[in-house]
PDB file of N, CA and C in Angstrom:
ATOM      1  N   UNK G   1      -7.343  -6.185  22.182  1.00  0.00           N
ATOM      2  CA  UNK G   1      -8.619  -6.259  21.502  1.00  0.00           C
ATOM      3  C   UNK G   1      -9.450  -5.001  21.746  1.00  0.00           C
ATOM      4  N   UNK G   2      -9.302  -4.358  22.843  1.00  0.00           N
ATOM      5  CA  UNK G   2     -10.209  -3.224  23.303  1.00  0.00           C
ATOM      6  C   UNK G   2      -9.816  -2.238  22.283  1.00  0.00           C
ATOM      7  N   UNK G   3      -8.224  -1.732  22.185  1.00  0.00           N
ATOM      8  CA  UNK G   3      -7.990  -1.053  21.616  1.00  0.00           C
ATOM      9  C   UNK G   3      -7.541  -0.753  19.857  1.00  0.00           C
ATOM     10  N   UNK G   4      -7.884  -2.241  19.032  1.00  0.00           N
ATOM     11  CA  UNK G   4      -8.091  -2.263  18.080  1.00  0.00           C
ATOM     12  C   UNK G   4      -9.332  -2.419  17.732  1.00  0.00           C
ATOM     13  N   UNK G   5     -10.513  -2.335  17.736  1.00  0.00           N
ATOM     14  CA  UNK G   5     -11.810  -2.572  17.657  1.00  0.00           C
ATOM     15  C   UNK G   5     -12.168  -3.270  15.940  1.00  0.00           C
ATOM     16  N   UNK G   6     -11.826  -2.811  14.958  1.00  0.00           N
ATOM     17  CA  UNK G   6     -11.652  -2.756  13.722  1.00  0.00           C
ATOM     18  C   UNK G   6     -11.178  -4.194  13.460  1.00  0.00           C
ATOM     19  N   UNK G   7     -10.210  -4.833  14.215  1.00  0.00           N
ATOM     20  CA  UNK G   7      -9.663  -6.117  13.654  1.00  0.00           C
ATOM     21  C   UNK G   7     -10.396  -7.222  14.315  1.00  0.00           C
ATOM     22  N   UNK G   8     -11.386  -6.197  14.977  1.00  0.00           N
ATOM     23  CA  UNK G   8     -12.710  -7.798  15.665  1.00  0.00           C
ATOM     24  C   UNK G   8     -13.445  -7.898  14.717  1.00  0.00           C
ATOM     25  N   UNK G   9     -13.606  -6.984  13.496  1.00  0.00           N
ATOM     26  CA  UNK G   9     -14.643  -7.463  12.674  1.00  0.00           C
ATOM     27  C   UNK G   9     -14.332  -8.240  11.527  1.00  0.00           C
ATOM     28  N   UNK G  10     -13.324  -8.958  11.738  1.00  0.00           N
ATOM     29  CA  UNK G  10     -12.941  -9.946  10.541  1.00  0.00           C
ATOM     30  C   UNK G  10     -13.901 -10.967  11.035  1.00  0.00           C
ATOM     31  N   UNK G  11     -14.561 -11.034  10.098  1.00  0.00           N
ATOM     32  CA  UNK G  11     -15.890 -11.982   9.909  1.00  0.00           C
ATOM     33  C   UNK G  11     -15.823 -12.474   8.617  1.00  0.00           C
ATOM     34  N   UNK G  12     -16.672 -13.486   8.112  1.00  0.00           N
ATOM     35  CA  UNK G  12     -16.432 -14.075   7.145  1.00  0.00           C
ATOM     36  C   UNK G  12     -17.393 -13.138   6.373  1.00  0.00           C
ATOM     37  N   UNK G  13     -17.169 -12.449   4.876  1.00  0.00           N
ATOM     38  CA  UNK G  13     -17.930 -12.062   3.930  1.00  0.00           C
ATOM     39  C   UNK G  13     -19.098 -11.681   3.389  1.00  0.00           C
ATOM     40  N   UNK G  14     -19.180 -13.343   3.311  1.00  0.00           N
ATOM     41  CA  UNK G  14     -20.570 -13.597   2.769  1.00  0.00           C
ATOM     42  C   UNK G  14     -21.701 -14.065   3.598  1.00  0.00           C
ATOM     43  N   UNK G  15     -20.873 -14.656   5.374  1.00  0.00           N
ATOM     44  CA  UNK G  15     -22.078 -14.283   6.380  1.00  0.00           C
ATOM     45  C   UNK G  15     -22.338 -12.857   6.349  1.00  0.00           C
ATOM     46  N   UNK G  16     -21.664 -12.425   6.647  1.00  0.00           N
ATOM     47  CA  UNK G  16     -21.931 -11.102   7.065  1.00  0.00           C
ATOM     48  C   UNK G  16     -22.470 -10.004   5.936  1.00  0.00           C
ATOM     49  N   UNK G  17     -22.488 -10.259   4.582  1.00  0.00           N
ATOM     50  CA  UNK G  17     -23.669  -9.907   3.379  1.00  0.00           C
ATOM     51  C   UNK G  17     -24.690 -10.391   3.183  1.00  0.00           C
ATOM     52  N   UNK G  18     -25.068 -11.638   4.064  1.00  0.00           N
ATOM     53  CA  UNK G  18     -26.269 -12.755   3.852  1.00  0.00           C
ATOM     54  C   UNK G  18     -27.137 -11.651   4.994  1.00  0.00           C
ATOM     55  N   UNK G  19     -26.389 -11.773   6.562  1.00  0.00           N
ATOM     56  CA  UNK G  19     -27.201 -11.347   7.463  1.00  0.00           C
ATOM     57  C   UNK G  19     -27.311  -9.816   7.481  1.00  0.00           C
ATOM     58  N   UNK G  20     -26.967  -8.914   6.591  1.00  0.00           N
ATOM     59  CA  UNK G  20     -27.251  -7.616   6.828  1.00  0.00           C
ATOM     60  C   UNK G  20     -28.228  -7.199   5.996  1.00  0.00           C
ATOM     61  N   UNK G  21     -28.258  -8.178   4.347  1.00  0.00           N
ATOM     62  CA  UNK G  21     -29.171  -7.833   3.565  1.00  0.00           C
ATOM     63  C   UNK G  21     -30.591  -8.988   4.139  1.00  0.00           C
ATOM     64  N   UNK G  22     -30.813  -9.303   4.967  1.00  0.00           N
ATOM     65  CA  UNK G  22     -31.683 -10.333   5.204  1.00  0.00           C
ATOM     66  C   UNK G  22     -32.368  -9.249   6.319  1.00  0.00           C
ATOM     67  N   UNK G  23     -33.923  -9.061   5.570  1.00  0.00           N
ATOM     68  CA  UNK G  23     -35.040  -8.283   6.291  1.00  0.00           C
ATOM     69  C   UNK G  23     -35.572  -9.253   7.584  1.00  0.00           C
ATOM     70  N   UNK G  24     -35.221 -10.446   7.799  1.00  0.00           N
ATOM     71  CA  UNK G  24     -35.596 -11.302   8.448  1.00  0.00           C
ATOM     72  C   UNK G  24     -34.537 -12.026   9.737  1.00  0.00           C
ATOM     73  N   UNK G  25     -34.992 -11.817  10.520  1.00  0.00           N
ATOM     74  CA  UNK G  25     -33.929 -11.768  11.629  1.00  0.00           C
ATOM     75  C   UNK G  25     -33.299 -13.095  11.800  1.00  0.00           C
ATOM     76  N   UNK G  26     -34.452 -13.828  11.841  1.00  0.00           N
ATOM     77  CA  UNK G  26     -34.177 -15.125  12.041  1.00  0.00           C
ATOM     78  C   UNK G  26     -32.568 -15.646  11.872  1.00  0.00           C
ATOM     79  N   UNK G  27     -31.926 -15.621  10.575  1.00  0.00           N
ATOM     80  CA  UNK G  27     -31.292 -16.291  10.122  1.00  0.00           C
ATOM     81  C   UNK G  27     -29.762 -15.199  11.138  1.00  0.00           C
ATOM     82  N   UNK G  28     -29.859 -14.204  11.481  1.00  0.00           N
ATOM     83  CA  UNK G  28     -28.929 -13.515  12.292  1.00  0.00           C
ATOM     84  C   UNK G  28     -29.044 -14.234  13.917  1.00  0.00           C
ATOM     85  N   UNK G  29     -30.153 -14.343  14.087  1.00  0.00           N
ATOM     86  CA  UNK G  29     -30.697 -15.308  15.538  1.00  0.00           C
ATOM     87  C   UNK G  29     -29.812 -16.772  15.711  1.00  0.00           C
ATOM     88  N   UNK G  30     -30.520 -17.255  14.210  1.00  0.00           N
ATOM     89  CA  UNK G  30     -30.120 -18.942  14.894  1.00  0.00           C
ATOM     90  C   UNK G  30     -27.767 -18.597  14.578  1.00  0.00           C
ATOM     91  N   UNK G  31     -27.366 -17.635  13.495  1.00  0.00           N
ATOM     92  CA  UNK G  31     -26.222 -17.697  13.693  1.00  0.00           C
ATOM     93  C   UNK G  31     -25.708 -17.223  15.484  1.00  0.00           C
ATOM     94  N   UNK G  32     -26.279 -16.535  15.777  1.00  0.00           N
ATOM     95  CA  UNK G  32     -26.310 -15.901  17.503  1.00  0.00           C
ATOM     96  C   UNK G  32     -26.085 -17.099  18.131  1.00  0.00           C
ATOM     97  N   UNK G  33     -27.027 -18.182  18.409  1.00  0.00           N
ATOM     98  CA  UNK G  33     -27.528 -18.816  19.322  1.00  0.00           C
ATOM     99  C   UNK G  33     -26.365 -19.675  18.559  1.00  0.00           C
ATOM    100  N   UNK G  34     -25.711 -20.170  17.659  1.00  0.00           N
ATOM    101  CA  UNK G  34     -24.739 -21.190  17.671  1.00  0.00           C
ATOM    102  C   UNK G  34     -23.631 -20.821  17.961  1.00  0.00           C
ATOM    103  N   UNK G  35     -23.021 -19.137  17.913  1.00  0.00           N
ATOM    104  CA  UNK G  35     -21.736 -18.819  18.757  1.00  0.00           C
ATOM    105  C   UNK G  35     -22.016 -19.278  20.104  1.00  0.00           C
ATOM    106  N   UNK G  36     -23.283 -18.715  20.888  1.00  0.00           N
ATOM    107  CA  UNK G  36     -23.524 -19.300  21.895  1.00  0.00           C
ATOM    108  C   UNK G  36     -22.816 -20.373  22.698  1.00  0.00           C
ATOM    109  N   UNK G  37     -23.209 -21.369  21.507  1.00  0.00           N
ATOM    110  CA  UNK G  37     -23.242 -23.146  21.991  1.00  0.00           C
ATOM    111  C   UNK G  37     -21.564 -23.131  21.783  1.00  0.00           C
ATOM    112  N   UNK G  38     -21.443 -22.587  20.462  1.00  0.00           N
ATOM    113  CA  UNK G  38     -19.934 -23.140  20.941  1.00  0.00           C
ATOM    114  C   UNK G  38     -18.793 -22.575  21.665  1.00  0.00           C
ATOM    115  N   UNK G  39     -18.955 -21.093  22.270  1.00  0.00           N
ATOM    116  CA  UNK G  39     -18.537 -21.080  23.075  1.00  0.00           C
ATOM    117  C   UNK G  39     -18.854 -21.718  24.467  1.00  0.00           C
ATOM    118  N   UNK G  40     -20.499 -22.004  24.968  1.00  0.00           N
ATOM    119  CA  UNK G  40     -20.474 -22.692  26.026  1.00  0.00           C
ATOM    120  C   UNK G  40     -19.713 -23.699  26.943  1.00  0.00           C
ATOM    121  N   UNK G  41     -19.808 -24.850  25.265  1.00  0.00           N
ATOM    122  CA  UNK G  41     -19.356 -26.306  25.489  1.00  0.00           C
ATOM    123  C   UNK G  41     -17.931 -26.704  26.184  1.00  0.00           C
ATOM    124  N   UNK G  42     -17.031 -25.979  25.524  1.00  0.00           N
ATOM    125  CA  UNK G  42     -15.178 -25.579  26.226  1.00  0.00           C
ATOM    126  C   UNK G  42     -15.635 -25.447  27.826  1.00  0.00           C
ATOM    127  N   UNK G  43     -16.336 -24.275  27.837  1.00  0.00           N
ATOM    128  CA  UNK G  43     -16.582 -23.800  29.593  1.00  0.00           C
ATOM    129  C   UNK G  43     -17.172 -24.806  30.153  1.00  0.00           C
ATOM    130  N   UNK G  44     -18.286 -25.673  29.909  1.00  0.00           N
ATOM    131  CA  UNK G  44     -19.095 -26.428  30.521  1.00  0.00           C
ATOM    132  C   UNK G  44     -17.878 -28.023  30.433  1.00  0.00           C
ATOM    133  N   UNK G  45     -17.318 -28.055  29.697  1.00  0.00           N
ATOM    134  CA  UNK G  45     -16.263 -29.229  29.696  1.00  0.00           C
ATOM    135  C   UNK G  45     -15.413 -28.802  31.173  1.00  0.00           C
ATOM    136  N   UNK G  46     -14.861 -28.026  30.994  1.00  0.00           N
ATOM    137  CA  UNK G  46     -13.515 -27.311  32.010  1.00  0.00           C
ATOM    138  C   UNK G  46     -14.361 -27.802  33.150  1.00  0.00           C
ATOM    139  N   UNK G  47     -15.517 -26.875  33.335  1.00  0.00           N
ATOM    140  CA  UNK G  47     -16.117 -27.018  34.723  1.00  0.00           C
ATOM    141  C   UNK G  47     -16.025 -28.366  35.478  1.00  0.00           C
ATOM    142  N   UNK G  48     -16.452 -29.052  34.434  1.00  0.00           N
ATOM    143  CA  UNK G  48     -16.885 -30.605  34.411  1.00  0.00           C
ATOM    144  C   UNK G  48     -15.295 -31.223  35.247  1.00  0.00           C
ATOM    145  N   UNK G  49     -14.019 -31.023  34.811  1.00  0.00           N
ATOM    146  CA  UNK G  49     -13.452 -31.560  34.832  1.00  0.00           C
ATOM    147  C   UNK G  49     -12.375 -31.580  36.027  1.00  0.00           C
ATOM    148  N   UNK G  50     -12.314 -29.551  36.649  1.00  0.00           N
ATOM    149  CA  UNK G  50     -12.408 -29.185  37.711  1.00  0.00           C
ATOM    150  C   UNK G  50     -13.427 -29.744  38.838  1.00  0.00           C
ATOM    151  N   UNK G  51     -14.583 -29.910  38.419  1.00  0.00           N
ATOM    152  CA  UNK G  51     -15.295 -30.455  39.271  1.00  0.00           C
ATOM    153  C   UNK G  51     -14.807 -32.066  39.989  1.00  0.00           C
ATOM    154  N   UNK G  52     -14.653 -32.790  38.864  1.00  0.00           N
ATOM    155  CA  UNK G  52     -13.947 -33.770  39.105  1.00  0.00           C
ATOM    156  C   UNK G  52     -12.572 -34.157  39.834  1.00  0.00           C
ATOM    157  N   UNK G  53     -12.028 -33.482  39.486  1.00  0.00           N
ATOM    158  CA  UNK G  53     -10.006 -33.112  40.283  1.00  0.00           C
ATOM    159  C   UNK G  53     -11.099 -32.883  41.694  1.00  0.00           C
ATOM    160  N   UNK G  54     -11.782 -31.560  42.098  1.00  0.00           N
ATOM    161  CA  UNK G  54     -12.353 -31.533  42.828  1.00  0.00           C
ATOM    162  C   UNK G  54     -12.464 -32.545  44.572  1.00  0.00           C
ATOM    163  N   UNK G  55     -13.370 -33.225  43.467  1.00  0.00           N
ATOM    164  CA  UNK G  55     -14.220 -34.573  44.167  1.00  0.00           C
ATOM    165  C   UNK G  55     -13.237 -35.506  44.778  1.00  0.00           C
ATOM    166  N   UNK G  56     -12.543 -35.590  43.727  1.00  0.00           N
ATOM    167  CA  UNK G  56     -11.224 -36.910  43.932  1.00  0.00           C
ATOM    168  C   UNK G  56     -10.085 -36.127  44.565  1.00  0.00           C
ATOM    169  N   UNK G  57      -9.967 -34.950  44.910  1.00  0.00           N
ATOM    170  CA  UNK G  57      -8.849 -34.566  46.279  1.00  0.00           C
ATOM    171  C   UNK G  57      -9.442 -34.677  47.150  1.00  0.00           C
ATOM    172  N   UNK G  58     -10.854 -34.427  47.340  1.00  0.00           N
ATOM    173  CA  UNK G  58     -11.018 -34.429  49.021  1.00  0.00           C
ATOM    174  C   UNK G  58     -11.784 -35.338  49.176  1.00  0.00           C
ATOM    175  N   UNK G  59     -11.655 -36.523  48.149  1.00  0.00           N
ATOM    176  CA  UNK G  59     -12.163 -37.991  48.777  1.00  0.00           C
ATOM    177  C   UNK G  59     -11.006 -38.631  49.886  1.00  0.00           C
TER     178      UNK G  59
END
């Protein structure tokens, strides 16, 4: 990935014509803040579940 840089920008189209012609940030923001979330949720699951294995070996 480092060294193709070019094939990270397969993005979808018409997001990416909505948010460049859009004088208004907003709508680039709230798309931001939902990669966010969904990358979070996977990590915050895992944690969750490690945490658990966790608990229950050294009970």
């Amino acid at each position: 990935m480092v060294f193709l840089p070019q094939l990270l920008e397969a993005q979808c189209a018409m997001c990416r014509a909505v948010l460049e012609s859009e004088a208004d940030t907003s709508a680039a923001e709230g798309i931001n803040n939902g990669i966010i979330y969904l990358m979070a949720v996977p990590y915050i699951l895992v944690a969750g579940l490690f945490y658990v294995i966790y608990r229950k070996m050294r009970a």
